[in-house]
Tab-separated table of C-alpha atoms in Angstrom:
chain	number	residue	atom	x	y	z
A	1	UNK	CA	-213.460	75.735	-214.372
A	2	UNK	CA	-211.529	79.263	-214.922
A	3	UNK	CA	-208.068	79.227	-214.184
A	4	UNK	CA	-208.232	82.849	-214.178
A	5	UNK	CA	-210.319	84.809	-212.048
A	6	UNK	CA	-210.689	88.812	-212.783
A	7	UNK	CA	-214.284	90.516	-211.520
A	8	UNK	CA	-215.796	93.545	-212.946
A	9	UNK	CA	-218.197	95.448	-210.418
A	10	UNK	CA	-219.853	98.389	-209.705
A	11	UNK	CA	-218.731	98.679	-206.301
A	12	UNK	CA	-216.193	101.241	-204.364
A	13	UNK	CA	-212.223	101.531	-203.845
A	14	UNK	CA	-212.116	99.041	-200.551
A	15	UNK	CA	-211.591	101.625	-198.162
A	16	UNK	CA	-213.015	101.097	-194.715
A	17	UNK	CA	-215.724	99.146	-194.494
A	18	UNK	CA	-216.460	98.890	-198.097
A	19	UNK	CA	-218.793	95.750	-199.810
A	20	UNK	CA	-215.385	95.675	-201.977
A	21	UNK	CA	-213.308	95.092	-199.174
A	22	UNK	CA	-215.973	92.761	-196.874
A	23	UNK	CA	-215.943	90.609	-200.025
A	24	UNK	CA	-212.824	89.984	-200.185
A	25	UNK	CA	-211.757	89.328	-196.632
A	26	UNK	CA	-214.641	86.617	-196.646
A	27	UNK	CA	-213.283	85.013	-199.394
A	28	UNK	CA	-210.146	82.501	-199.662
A	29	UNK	CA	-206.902	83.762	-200.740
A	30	UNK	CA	-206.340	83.089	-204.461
A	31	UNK	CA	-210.418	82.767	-205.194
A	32	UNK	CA	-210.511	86.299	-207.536
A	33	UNK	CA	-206.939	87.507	-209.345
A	34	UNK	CA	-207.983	91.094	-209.931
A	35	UNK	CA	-211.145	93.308	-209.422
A	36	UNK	CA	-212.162	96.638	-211.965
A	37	UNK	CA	-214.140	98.167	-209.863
A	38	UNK	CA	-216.520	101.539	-210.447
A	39	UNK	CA	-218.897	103.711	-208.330
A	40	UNK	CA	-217.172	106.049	-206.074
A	41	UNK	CA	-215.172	107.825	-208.881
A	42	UNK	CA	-212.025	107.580	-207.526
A	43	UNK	CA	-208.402	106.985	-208.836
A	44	UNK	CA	-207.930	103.476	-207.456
A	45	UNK	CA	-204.228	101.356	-208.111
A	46	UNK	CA	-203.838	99.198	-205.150
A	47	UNK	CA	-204.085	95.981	-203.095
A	48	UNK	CA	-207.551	95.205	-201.027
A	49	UNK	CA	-206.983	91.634	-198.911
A	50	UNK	CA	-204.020	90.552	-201.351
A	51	UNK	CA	-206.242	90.942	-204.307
A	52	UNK	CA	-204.988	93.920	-206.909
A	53	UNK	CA	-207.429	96.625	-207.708
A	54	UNK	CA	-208.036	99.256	-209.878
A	55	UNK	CA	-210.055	102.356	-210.641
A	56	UNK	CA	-209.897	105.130	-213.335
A	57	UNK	CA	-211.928	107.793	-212.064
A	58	UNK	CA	-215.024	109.219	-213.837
A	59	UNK	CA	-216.154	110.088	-217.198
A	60	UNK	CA	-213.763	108.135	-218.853
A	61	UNK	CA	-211.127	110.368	-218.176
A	62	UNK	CA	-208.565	107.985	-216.886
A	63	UNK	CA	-206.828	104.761	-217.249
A	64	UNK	CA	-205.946	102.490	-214.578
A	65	UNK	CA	-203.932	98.905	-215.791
A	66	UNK	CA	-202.633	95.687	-213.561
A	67	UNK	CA	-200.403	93.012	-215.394
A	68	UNK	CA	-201.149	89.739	-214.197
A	69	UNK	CA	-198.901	86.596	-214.867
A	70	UNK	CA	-200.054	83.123	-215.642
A	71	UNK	CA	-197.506	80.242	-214.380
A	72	UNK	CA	-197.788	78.112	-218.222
A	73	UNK	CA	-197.597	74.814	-216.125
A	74	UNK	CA	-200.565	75.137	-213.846
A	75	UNK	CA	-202.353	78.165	-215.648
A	76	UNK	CA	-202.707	80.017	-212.389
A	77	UNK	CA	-202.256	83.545	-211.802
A	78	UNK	CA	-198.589	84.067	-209.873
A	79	UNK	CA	-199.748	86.459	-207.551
A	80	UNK	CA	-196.186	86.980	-206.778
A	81	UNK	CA	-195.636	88.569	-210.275
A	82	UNK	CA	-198.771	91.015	-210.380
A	83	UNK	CA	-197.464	94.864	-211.348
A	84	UNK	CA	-199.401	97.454	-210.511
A	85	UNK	CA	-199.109	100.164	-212.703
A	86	UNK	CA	-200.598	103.917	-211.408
A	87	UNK	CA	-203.806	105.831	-213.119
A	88	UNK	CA	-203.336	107.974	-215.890
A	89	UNK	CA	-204.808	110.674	-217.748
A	90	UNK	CA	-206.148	109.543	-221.076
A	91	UNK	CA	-205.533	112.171	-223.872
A	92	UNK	CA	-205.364	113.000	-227.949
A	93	UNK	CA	-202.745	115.443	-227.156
A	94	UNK	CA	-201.186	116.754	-223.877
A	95	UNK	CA	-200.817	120.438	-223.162
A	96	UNK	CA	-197.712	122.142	-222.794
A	97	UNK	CA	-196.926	122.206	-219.500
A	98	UNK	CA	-197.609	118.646	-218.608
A	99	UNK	CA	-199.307	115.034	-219.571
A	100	UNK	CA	-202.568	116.620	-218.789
A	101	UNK	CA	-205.952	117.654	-221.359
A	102	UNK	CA	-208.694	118.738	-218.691
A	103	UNK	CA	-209.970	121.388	-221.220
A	104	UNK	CA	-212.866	122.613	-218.641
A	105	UNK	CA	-209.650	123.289	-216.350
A	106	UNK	CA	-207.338	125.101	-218.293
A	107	UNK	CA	-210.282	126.910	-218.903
A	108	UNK	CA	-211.351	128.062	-215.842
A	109	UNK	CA	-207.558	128.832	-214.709
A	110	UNK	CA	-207.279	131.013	-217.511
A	111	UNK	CA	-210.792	132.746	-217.002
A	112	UNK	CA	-209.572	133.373	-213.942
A	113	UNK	CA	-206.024	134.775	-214.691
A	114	UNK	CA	-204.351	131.931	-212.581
A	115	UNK	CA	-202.418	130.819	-216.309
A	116	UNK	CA	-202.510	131.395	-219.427
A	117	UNK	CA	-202.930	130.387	-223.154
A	118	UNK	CA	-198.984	130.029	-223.268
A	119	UNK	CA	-199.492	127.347	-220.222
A	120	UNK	CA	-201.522	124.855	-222.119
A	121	UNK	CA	-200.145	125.431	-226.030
A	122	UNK	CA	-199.243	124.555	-228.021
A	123	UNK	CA	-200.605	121.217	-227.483
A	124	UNK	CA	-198.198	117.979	-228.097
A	125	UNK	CA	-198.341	113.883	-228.649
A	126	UNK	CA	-198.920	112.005	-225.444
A	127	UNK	CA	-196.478	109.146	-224.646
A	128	UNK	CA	-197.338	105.929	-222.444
A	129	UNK	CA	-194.397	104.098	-221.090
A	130	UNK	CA	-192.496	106.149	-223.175
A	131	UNK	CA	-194.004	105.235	-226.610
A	132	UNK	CA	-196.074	107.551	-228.483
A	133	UNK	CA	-199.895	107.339	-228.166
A	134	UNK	CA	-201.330	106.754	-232.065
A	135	UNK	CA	-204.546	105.462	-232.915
A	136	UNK	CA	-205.045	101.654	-233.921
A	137	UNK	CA	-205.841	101.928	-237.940
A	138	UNK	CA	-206.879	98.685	-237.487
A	139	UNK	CA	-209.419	99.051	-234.855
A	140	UNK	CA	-210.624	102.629	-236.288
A	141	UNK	CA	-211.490	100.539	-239.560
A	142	UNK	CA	-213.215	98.360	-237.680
A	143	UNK	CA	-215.600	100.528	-235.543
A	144	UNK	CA	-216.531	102.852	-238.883
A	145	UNK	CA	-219.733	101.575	-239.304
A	146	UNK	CA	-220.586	101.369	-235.804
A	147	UNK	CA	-219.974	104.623	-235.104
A	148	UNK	CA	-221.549	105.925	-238.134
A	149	UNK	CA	-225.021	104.222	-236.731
A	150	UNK	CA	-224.615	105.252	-233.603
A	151	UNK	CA	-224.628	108.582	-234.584
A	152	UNK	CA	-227.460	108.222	-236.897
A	153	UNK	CA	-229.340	107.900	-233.916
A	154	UNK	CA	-227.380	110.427	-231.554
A	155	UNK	CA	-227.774	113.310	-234.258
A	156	UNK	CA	-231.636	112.928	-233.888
A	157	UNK	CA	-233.409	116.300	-232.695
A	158	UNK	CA	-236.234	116.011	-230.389
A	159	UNK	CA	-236.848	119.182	-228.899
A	160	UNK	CA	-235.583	122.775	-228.734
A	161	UNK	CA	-234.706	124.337	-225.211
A	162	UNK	CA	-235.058	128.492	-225.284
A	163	UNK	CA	-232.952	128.184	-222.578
A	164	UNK	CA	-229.998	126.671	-220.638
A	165	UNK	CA	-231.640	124.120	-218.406
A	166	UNK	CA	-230.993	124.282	-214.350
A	167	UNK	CA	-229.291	122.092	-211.941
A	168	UNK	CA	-230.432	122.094	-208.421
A	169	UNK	CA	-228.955	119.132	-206.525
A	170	UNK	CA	-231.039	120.594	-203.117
A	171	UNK	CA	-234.038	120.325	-204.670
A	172	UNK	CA	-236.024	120.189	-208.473
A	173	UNK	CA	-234.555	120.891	-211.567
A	174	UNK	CA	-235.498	121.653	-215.215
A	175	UNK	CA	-234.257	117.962	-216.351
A	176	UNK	CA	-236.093	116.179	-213.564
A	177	UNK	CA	-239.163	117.783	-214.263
A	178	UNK	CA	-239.067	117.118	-218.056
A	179	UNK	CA	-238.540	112.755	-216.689
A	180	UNK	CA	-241.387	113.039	-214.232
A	181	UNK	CA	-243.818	114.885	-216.567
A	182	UNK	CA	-242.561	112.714	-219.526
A	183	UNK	CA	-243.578	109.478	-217.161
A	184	UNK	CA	-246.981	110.914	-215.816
A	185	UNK	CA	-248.031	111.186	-219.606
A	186	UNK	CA	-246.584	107.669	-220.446
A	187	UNK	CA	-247.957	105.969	-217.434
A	188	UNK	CA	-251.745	107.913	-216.718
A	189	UNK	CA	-252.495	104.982	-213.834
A	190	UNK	CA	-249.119	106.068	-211.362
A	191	UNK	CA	-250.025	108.303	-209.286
A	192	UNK	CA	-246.628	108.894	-208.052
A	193	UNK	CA	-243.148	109.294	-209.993
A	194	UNK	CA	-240.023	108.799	-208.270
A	195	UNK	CA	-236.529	109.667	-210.155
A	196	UNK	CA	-233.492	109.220	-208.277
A	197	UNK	CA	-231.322	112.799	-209.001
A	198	UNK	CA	-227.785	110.859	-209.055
A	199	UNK	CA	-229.259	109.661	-212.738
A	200	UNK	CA	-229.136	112.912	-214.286
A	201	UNK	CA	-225.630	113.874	-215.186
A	202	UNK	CA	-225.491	116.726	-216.975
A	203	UNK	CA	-228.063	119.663	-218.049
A	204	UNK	CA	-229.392	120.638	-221.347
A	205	UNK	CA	-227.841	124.134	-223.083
A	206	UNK	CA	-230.081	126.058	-224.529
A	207	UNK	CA	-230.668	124.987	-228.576
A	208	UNK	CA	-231.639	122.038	-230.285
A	209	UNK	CA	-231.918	119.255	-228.013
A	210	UNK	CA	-231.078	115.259	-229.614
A	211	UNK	CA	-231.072	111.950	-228.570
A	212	UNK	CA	-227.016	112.321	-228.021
A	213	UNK	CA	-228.229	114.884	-225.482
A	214	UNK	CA	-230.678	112.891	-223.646
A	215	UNK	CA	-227.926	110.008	-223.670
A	216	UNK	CA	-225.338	112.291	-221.665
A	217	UNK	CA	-227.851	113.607	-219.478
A	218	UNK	CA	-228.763	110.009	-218.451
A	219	UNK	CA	-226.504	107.349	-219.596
A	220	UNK	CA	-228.000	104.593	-217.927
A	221	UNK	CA	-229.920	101.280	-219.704
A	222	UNK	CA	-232.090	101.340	-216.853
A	223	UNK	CA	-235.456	100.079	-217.436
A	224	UNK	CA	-238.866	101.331	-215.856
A	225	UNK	CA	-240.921	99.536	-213.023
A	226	UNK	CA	-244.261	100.287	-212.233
A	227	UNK	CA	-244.761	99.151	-208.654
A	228	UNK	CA	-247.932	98.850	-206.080
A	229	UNK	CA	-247.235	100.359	-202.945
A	230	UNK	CA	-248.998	101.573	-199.749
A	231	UNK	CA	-248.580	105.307	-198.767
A	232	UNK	CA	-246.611	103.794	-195.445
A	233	UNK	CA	-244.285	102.197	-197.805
A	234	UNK	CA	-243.921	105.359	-200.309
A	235	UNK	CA	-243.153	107.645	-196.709
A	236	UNK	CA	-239.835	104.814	-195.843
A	237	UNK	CA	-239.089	105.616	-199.499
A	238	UNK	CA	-239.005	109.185	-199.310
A	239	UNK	CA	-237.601	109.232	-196.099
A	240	UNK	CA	-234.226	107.254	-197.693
A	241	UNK	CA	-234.543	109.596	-200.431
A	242	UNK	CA	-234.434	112.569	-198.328
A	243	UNK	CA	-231.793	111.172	-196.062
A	244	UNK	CA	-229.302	113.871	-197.411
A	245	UNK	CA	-226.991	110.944	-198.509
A	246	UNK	CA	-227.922	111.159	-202.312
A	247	UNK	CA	-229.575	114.132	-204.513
A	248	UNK	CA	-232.318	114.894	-203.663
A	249	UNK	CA	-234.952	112.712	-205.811
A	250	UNK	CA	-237.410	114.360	-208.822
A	251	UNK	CA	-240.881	113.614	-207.714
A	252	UNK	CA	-244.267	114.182	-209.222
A	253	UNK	CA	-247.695	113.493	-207.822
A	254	UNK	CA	-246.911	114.305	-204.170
A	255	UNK	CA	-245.300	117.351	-201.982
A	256	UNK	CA	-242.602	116.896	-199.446
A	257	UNK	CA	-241.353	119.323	-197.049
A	258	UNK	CA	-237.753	118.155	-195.151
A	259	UNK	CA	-235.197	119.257	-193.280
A	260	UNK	CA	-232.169	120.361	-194.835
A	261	UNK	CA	-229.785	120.121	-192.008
A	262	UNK	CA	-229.032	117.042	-189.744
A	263	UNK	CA	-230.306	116.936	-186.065
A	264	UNK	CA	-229.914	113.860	-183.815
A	265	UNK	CA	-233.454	113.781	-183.639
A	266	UNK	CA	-233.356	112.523	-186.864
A	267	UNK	CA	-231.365	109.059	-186.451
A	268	UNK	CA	-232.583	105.874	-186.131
A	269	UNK	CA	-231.914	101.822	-186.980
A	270	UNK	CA	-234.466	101.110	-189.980
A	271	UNK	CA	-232.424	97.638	-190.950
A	272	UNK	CA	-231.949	96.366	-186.827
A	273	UNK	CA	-228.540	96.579	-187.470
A	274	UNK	CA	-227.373	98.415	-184.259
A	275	UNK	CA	-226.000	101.185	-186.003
A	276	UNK	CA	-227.628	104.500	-186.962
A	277	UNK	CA	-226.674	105.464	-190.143
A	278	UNK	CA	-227.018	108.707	-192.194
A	279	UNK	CA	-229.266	107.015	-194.967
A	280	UNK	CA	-231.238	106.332	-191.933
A	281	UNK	CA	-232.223	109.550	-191.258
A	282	UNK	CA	-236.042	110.858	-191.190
A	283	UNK	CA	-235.464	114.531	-192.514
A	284	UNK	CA	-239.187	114.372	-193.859
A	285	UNK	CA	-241.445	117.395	-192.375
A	286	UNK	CA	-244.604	116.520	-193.958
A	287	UNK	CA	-245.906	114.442	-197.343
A	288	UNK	CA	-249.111	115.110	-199.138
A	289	UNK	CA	-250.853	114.638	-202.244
A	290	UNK	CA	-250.178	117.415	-204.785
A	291	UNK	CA	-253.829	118.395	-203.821
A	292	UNK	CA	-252.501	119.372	-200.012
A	293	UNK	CA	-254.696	116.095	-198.495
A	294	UNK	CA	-252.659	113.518	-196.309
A	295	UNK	CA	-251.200	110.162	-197.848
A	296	UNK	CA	-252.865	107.553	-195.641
A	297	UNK	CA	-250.414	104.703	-194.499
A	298	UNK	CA	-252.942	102.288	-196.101
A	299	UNK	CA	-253.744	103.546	-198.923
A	300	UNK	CA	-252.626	101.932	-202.337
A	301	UNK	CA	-251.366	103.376	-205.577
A	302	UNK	CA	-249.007	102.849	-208.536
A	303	UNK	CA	-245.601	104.157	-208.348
A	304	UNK	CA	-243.473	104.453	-211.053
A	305	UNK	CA	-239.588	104.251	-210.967
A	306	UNK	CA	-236.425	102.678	-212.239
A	307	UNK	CA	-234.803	99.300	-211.971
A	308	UNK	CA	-232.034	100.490	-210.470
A	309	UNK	CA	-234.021	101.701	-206.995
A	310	UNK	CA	-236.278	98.587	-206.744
A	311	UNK	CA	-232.850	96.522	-206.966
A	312	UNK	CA	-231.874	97.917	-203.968
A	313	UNK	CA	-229.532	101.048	-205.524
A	314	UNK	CA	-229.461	104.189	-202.928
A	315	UNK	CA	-230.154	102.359	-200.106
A	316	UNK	CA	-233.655	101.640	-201.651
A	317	UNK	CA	-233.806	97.870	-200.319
A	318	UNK	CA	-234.637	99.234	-197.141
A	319	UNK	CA	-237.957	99.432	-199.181
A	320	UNK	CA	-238.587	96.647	-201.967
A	321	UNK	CA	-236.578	93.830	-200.238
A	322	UNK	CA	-239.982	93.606	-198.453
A	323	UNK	CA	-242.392	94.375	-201.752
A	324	UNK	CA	-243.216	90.935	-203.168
A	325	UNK	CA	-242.775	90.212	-207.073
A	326	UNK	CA	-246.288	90.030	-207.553
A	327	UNK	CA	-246.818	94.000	-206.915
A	328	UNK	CA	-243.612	94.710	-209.264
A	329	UNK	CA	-244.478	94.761	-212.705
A	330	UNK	CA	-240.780	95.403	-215.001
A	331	UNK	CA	-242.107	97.467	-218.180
A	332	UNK	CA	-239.999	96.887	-221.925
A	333	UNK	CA	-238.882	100.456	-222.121
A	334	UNK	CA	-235.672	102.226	-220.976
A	335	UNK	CA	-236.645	105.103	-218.871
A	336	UNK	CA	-234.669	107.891	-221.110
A	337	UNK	CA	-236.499	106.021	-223.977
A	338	UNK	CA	-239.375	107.338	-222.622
A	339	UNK	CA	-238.765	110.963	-222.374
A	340	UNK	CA	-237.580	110.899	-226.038
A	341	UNK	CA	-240.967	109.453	-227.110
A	342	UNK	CA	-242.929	112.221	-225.290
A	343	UNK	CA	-240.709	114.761	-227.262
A	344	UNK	CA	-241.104	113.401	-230.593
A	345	UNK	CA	-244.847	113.326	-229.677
A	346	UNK	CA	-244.925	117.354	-228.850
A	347	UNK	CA	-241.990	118.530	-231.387
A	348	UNK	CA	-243.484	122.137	-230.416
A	349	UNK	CA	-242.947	122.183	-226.761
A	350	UNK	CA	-241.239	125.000	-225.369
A	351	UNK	CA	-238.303	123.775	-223.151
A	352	UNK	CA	-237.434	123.603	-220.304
A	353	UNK	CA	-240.378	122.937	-218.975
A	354	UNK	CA	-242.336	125.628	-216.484
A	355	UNK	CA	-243.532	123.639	-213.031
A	356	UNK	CA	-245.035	124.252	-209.517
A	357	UNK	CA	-242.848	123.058	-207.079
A	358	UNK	CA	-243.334	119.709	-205.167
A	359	UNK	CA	-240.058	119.824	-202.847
A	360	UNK	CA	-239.574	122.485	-200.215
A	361	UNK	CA	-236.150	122.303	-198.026
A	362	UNK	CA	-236.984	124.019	-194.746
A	363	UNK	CA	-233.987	125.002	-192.218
């Protein structure tokens, strides 16, 4: 078996009562060496139940490093040994006034007359334990042609937006709309879509719009699922959705009024497990078909969504743990991969998109 144990998962910093930490604790000491972990975008350098774990943030804008040691006569790990080493910035060059390069940053302080030019520049070579930071000759050699294809396909235009595209995390937005119209198109027998608005991570800027675009604005390999549900089924999902714990979800095919502040009215134990949490939450006023008629708790449709939320991300088990295989049905296309395809198929669409509104937050 492996004499050496490190785990890479998408899972928080360990804090409270994190999976991370629950994990560990269950586990004996000396069963996992190290843990990577991801999720809550945090700077993470520290130990969780003996083990040694690290984070580096968000956006690849860190770097976070343990040095483990391996005893040469058993080939163990020597937990005794393990270094922890703190998060760092990663950077080309550092400004002036420290081992910082947060462009957007500088930016704004200087916008905002808080610094100024002679603050950041002129900009200088970054050093890691005290040795200069140069790139690997070797290793650029060696990704050439990779990168070269991958941006082949990045430099693809698909579309071009008249406009800067919106973000709304209370409600709809311009990229949202563009996912759920591109799905209704791609999949005419769903008579809901459901996007989950944590998978949209940046806007589009007015311009050309390319596949390098679409990539940044959802960086995820996530494949679509059609799924069969019953309108009782699609209200639990809508009510997670809604909870006010994640953004608020991009939704075509029905209207949903909710709540946009918390009440203890509200809280309740879906999952019997004696507490009330604030995924829990029914915030939901009232649900109807985009035509204003009620969704019937028995009624049956296709819904169409991502992998991600019928695995159980966002709290979403509370909903498909209970939906059998037999109503899922897993489709060979990544769900960016369809929005792409719908632009290549109207080149002359103006963007973004105009809609009618499905969500409504009332106070």
């Amino acid at each position: 078996g492996a004499t050496v144990v490190l785990i890479a998962m998408h899972e928080g910093d360990g804090h409270g009562t994190e999976p991370l930490r629950e994990m560990l604790e269950r586990l004996p000491r000396g069963t996992i060496d190290g843990i990577v972990s991801g999720h809550t975008h945090l700077k993470v350098s520290e130990f969780v139940a003996d083990v040694p774990v690290i984070q580096a943030g968000v956006r690849g804008y860190h770097f976070a490093r343990f040095d483990l040691f391996v005893d040469r006569a058993t080939g163990r790990v020597n937990p005794d040994l393990t270094k922890m080493h703190g998060v760092v910035n990663i950077c080309g060059t550092w400004f002036a006034n420290g081992e910082e390069c947060y462009a957007r940053g500088a930016q704004e302080e200087i916008e905002k007359g808080k610094a100024s030019e002679a603050d950041f520049f002129p900009l200088r070579k970054p050093f890691y334990e005290e040795m200069p930071v140069e790139p690997d000759l070797v290793v650029r050699k060696a990704l050439a042609p990779y990168l070269a294809s991958a941006n082949k396909i990045r430099g693809e235009v698909l579309g071009h937006a008249h406009g800067n595209f919106g973000r709304h995390d209370c409600g709809e937005n311009d990229v949202g709309q563009l996912f759920v119209k591109s799905y209704a198109e791609a999949f005419p027998d769903a008579r809901v879509i459901y996007m989950n608005g944590g998978g949209f991570r940046r806007m589009l800027n007015k311009g050309p719009v390319t596949y390098g675009d679409l990539f940044e604005v959802n960086p995820f390999d996530n494949f679509v699922v059609k799924v069969r549900l019953t309108g009782r089924e699609l209200r639990r999902m809508l009510e997670v959705g809604f909870s006010g714990v994640h953004t608020v979800p991009q939704i075509h095919g029905v209207r949903v009024k909710f709540h946009g502040s918390d009440h203890q009215s509200q809280e309740r134990d879906l999952n019997g497990d004696g507490r009330k949490e604030k995924w829990e939450r029914n915030r939901i006023e009232s649900l109807t078909w985009e035509n204003g008629s009620p969704v019937n708790d028995q009624e049956t449709f296709w819904l169409v969504t991502s992998d991600f939320l019928v695995m159980g991300g966002d709290n979403m088990d509370a909903v498909f743990d209970s939906i059998p295989e037999s109503r899922r049905s897993f489709q060979d296309v990544i769900q960016r991969d369809v929005v792409a395809e719908w632009l290549r198929k109207n080149p002359s669409v103006a963007l973004p998109l105009p809609y009618q509104p499905r969500v409504e937050m009332v106070r």
